[in-house]
Coordinates of N, CA, C and O in Angstrom, one line a residue:
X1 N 0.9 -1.2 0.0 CA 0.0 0.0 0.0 C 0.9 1.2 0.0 O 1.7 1.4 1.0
X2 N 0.9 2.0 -0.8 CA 1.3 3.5 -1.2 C 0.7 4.6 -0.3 O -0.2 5.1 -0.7
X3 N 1.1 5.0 0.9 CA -0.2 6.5 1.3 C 1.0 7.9 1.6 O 1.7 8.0 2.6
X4 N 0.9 8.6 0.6 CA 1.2 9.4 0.9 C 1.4 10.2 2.9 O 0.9 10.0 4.0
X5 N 2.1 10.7 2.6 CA 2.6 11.4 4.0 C 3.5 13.4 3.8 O 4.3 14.0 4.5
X6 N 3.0 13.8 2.9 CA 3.5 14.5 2.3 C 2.1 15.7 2.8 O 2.5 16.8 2.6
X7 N 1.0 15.6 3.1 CA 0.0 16.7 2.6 C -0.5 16.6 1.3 O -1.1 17.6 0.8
X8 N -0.3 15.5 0.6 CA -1.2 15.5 -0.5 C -3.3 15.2 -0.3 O -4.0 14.8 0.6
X9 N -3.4 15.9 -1.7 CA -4.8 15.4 -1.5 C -5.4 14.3 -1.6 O -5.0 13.3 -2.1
X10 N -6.7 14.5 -0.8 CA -7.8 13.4 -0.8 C -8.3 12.8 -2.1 O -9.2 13.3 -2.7
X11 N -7.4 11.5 -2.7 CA -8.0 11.6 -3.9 C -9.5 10.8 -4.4 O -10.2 10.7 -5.4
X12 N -9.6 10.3 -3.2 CA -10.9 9.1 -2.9 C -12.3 9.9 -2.7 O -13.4 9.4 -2.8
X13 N -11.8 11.6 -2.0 CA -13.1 12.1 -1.9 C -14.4 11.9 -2.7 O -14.4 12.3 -3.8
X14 N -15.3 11.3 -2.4 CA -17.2 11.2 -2.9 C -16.9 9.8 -3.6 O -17.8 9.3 -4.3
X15 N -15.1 9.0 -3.5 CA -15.5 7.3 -4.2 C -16.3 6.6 -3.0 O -16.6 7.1 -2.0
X16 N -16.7 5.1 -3.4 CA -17.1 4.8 -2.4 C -16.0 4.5 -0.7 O -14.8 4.8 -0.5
X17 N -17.1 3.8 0.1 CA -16.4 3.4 1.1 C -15.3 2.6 0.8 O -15.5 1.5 0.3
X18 N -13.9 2.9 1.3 CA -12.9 1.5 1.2 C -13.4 0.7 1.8 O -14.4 0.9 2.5
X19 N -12.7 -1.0 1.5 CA -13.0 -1.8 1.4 C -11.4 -2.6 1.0 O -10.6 -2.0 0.1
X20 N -11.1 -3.8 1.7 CA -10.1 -4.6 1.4 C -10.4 -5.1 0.4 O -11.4 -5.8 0.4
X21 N -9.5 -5.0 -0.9 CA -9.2 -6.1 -2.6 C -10.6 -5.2 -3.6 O -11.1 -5.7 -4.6
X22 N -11.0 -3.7 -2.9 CA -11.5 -3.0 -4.0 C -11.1 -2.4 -5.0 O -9.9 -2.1 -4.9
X23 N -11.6 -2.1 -6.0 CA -11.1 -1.1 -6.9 C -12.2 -0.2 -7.2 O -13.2 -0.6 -7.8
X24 N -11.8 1.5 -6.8 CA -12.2 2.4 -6.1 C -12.3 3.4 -7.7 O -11.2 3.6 -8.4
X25 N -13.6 3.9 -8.1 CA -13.6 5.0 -9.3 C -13.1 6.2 -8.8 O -13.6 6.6 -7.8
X26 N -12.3 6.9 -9.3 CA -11.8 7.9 -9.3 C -12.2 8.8 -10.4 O -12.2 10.0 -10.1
X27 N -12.4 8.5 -11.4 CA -13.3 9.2 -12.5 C -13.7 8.0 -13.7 O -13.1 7.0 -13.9
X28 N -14.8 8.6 -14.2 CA -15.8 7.5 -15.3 C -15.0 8.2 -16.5 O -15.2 9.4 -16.7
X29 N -14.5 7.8 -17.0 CA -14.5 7.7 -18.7 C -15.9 7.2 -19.2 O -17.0 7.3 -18.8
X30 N -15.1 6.5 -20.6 CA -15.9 5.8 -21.5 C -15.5 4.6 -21.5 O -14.5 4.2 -22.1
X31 N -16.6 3.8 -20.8 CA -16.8 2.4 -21.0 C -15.8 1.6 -22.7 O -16.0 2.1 -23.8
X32 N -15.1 0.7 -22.6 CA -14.7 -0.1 -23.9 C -13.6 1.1 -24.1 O -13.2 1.0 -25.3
X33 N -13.2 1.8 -23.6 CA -11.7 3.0 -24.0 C -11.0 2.5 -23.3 O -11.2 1.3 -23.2
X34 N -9.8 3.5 -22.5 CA -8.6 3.4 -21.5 C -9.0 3.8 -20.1 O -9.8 4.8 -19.8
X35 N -8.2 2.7 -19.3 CA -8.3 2.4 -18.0 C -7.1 2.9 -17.5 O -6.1 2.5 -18.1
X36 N -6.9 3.7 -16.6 CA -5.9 3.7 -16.0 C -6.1 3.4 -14.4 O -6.9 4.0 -13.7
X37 N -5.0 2.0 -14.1 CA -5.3 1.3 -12.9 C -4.2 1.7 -12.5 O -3.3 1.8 -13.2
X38 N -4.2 2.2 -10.7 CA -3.3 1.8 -10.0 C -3.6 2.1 -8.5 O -4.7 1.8 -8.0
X39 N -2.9 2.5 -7.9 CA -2.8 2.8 -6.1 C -2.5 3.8 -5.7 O -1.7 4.3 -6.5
X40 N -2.8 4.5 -5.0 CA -2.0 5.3 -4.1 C -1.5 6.8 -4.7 O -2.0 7.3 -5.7
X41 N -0.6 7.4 -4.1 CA -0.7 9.3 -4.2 C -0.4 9.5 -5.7 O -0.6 10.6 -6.2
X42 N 0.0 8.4 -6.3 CA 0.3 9.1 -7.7 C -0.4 8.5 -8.6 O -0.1 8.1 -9.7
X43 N -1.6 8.4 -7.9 CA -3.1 8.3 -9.2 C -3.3 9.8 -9.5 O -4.1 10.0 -10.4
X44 N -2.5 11.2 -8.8 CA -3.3 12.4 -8.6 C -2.8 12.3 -10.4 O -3.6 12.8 -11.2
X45 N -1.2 11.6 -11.0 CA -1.2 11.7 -12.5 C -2.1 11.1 -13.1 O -2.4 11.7 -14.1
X46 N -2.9 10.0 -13.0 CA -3.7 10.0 -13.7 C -5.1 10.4 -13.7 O -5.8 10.2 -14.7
X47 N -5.8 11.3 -12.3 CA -7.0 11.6 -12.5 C -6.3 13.6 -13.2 O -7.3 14.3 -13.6
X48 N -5.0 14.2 -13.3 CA -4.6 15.1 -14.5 C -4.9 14.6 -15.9 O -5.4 15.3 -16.8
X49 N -4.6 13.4 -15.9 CA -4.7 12.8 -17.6 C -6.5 12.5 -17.8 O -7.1 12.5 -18.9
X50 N -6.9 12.4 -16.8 CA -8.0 12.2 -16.7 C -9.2 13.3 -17.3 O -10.3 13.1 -17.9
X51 N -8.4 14.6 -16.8 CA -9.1 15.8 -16.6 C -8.7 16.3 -18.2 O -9.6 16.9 -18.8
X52 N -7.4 16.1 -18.8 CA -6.9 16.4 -19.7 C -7.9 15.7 -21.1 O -8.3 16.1 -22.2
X53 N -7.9 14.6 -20.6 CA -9.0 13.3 -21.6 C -9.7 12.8 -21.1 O -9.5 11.6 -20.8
X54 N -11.3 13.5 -20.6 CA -12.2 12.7 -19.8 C -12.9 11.5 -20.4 O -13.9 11.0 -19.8
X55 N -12.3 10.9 -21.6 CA -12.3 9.6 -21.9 C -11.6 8.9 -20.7 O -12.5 8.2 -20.1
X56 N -10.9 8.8 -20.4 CA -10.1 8.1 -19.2 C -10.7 7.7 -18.2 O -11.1 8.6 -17.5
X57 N -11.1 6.2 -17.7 CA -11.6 5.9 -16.7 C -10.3 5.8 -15.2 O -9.7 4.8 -15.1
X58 N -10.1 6.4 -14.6 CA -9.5 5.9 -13.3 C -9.9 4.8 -12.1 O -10.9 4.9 -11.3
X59 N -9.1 3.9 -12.2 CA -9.3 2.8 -10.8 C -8.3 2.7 -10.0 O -7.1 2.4 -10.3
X60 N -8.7 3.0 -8.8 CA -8.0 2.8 -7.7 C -7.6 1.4 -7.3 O -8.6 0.8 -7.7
X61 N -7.0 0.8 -6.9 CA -6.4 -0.3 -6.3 C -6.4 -0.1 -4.6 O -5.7 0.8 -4.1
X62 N -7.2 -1.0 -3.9 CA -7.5 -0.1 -2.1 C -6.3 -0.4 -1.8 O -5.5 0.4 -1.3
X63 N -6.1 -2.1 -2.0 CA -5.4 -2.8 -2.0 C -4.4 -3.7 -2.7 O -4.5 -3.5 -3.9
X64 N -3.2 -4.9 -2.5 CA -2.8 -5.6 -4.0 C -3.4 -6.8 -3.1 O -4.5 -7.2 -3.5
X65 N -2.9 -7.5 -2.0 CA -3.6 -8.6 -1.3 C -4.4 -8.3 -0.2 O -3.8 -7.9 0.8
X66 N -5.6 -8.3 -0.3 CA -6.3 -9.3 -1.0 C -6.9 -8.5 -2.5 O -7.4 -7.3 -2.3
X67 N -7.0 -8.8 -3.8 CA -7.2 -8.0 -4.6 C -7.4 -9.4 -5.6 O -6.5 -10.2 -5.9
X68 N -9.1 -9.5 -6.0 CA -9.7 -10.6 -6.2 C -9.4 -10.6 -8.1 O -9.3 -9.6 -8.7
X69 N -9.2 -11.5 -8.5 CA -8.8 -12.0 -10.0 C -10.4 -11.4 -10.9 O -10.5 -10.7 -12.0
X70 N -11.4 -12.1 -10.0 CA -12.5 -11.4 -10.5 C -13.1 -10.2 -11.0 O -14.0 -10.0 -11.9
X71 N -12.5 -9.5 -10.3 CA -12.4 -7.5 -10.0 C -11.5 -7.5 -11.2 O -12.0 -7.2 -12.3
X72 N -10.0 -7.9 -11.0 CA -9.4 -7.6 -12.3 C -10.1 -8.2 -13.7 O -10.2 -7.5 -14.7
X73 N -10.5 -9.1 -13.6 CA -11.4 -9.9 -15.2 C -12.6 -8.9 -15.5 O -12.9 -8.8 -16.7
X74 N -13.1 -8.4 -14.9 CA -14.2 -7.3 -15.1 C -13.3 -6.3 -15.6 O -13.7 -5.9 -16.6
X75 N -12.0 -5.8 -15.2 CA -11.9 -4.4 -15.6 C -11.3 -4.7 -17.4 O -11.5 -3.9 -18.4
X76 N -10.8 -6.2 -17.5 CA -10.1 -6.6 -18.5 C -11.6 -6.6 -19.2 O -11.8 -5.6 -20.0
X77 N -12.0 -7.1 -19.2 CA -13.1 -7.4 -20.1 C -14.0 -6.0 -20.5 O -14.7 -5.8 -21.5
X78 N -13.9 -5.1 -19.5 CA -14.5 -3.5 -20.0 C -13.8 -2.6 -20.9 O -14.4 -1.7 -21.6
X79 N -12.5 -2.8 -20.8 CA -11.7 -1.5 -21.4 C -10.8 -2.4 -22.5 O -10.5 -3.6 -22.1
X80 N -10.3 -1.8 -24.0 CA -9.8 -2.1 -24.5 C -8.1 -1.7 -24.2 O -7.4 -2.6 -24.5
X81 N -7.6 -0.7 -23.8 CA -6.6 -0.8 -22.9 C -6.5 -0.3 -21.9 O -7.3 0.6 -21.5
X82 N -5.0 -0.8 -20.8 CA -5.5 -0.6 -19.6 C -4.0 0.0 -19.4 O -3.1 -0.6 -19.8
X83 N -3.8 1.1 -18.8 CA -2.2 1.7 -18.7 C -2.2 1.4 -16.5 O -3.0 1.7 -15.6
X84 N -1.3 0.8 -16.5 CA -1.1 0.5 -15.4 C 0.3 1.6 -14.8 O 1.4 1.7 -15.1
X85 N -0.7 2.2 -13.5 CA 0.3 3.4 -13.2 C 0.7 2.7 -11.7 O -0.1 2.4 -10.8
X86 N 2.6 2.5 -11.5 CA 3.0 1.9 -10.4 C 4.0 2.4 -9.9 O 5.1 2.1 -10.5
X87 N 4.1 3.3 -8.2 CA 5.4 4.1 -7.8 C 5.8 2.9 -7.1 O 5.9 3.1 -5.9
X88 N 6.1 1.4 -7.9 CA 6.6 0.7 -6.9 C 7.4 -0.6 -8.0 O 7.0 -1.5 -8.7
X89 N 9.1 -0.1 -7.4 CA 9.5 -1.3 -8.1 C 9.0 -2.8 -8.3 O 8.4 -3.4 -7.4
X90 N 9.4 -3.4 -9.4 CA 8.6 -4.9 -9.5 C 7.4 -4.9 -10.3 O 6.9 -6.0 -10.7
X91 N 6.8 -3.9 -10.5 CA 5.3 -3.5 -10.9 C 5.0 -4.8 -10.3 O 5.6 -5.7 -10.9
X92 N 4.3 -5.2 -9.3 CA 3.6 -6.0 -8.6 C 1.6 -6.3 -9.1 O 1.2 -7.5 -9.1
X93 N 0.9 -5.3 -9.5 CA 0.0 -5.3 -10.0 C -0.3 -5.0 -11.7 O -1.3 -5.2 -12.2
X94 N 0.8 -4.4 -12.3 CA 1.6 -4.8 -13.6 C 1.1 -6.4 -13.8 O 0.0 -6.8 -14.2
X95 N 2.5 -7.1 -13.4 CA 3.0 -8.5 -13.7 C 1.4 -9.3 -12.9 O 1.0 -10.3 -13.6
X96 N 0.9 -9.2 -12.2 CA -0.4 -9.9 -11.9 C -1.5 -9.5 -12.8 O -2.4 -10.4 -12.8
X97 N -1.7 -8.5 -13.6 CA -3.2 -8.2 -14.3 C -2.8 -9.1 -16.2 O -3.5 -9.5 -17.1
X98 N -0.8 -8.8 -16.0 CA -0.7 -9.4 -17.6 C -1.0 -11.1 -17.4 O -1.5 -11.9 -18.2
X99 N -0.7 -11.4 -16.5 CA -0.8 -12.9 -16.1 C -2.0 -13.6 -16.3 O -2.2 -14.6 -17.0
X100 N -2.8 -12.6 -15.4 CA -4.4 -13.1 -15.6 C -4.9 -12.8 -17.1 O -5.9 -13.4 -17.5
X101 N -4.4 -12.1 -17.7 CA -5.2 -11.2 -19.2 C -4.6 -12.5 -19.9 O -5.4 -13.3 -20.6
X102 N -3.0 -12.8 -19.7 CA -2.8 -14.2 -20.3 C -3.2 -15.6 -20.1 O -3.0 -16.4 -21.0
X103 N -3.8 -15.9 -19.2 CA -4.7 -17.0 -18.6 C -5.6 -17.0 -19.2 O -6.2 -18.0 -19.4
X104 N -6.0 -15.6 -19.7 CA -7.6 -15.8 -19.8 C -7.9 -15.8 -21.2 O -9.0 -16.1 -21.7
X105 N -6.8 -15.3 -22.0 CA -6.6 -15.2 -23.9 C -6.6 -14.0 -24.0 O -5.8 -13.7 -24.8
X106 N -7.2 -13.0 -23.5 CA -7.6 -11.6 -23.1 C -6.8 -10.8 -24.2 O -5.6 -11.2 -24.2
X107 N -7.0 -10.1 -25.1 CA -6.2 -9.0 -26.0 C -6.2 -8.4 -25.8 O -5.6 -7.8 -26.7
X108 N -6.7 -7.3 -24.6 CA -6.6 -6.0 -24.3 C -5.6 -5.7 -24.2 O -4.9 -6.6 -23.5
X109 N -4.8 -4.5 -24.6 CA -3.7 -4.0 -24.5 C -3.4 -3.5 -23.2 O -4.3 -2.9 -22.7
X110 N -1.7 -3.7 -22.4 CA -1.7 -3.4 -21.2 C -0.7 -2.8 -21.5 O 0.0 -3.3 -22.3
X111 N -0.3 -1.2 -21.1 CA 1.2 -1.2 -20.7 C 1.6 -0.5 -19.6 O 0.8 0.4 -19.5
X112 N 2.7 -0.6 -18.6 CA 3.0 -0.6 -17.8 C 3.8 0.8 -18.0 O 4.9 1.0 -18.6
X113 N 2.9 1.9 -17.1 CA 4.3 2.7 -16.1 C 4.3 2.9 -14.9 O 3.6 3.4 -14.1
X114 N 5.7 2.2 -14.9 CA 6.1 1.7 -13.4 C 7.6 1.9 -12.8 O 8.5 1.4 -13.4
X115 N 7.9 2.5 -11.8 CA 9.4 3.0 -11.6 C 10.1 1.6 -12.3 O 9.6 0.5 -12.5
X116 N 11.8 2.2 -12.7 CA 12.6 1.1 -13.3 C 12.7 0.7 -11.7 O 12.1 1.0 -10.7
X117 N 14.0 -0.3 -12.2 CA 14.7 -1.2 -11.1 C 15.8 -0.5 -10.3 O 16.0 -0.5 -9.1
X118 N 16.4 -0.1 -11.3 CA 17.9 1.2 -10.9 C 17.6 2.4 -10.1 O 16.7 3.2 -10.1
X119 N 18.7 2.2 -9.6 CA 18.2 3.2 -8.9 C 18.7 5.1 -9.4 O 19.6 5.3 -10.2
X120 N 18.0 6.0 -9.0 CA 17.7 7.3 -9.8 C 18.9 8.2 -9.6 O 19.1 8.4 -8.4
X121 N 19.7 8.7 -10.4 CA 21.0 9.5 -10.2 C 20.5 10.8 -10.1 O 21.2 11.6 -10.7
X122 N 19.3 11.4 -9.5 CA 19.2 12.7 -9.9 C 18.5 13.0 -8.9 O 17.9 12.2 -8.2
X123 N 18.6 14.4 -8.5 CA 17.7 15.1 -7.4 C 16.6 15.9 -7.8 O 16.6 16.4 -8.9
X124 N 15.6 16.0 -6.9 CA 14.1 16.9 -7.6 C 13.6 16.7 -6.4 O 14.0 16.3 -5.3
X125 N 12.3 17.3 -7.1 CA 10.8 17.1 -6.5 C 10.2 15.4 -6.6 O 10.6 14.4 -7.1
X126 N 9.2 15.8 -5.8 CA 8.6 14.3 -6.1 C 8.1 14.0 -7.9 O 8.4 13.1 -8.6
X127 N 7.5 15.2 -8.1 CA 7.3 15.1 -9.2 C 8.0 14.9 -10.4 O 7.6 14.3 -11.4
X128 N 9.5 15.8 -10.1 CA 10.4 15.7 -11.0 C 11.4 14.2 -11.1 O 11.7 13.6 -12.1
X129 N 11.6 13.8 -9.8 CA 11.7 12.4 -9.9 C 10.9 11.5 -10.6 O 11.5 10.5 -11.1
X130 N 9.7 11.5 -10.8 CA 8.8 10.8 -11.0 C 8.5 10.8 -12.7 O 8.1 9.8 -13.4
X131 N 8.7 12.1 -13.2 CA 8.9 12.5 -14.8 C 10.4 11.9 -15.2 O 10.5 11.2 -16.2
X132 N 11.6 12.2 -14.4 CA 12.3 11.5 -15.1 C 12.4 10.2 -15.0 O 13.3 9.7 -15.6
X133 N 11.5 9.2 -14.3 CA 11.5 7.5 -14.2 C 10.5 7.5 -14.9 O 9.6 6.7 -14.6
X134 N 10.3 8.3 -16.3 CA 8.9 8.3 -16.9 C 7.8 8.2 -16.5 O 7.1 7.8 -17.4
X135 N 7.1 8.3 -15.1 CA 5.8 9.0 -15.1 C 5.4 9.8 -14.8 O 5.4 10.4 -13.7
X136 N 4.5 10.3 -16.1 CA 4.1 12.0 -15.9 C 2.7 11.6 -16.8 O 2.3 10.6 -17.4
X137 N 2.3 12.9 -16.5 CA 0.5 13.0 -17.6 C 0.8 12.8 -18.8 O 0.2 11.8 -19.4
X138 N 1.8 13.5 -19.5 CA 2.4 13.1 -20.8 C 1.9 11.3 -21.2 O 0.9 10.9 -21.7
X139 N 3.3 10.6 -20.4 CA 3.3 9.7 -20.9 C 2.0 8.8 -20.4 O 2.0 7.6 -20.8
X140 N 1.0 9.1 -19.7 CA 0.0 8.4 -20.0 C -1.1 9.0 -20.7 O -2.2 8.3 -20.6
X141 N -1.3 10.1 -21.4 CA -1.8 10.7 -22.6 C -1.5 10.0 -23.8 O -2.3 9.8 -24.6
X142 N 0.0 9.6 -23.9 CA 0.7 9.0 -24.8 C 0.4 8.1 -24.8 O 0.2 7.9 -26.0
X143 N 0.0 6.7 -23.9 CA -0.5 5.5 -23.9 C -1.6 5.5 -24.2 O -1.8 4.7 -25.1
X144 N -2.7 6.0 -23.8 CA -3.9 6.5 -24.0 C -4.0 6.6 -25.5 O -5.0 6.2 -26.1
X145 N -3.1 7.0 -26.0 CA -3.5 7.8 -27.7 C -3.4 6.0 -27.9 O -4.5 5.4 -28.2
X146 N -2.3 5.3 -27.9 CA -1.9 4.0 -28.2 C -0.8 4.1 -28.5 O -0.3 3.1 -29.1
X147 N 0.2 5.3 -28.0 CA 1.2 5.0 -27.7 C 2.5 4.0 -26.6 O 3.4 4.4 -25.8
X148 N 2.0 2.5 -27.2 CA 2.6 1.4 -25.9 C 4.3 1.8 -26.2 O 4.9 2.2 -27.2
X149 N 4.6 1.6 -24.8 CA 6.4 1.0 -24.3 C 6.3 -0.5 -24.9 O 7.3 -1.3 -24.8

């Protein structure tokens, strides 16, 4: 679990109640478009990408365990791609949603932005850190259009 400690905002305000192994709307897109799934303080980049292209559905992740296969199969089966946003080496919810999409035959397009493995030679902001490990609004505008990594 990701929670900010910084004074960031409430990004869950008017979602429903948490709940262990939910996945929490943060904004409605368009049903059968792009999903952007992930957790924690740096969904605030994708509910910007959101705002930028209100085609964009946003899903929160409450949790990764317990976080039911079934929940994930519904999101696979609604959206034709799914950009998975992850401030956590391993992409851990990455590598489990391609797994299941591959289990299941699933063609929806996934692609992953998720910190590298190496570690970052550079000083900044949270933010600026975070654009140079490639996540920013950009690059999930860019996936969005169908621009995959």
């Amino acid at each position: 679990m990701r929670i900010g400690k910084a004074g960031e905002p409430d990004l869950t305000a008017g979602a429903v109640p948490w709940g262990p192994g939910m996945l929490r709307v943060l904004h409605r897109g368009e049903e059968g478009g792009t999903c952007v799934l992930g957790y924690g303080p740096i969904m605030a980049l994708a509910l910007d990408a959101a705002r930028a292209d209100g085609r964009i559905t946003v899903l929160s992740a409450t949790s990764l365990q317990p976080l039911d296969d079934d929940v994930l199969g519904r999101v696979l089966a609604l959206y034709s791609k799914i950009i998975i946003l992850e401030e956590a080496a391993g992409a851990p919810l990455a590598g489990r949603l391609r797994a299941l999409a591959h289990s299941l035959g699933d063609p929806v397009m996934i692609s992953s932005l998720v910190l590298p493995r190496e570690f970052p030679h550079s000083c900044g902001t949270h933010e600026e850190l975070l654009a140079a490990a490639g996540l920013s609004v950009e690059k999930i505008l860019a996936a969005a259009a169908g621009d995959f990594d």
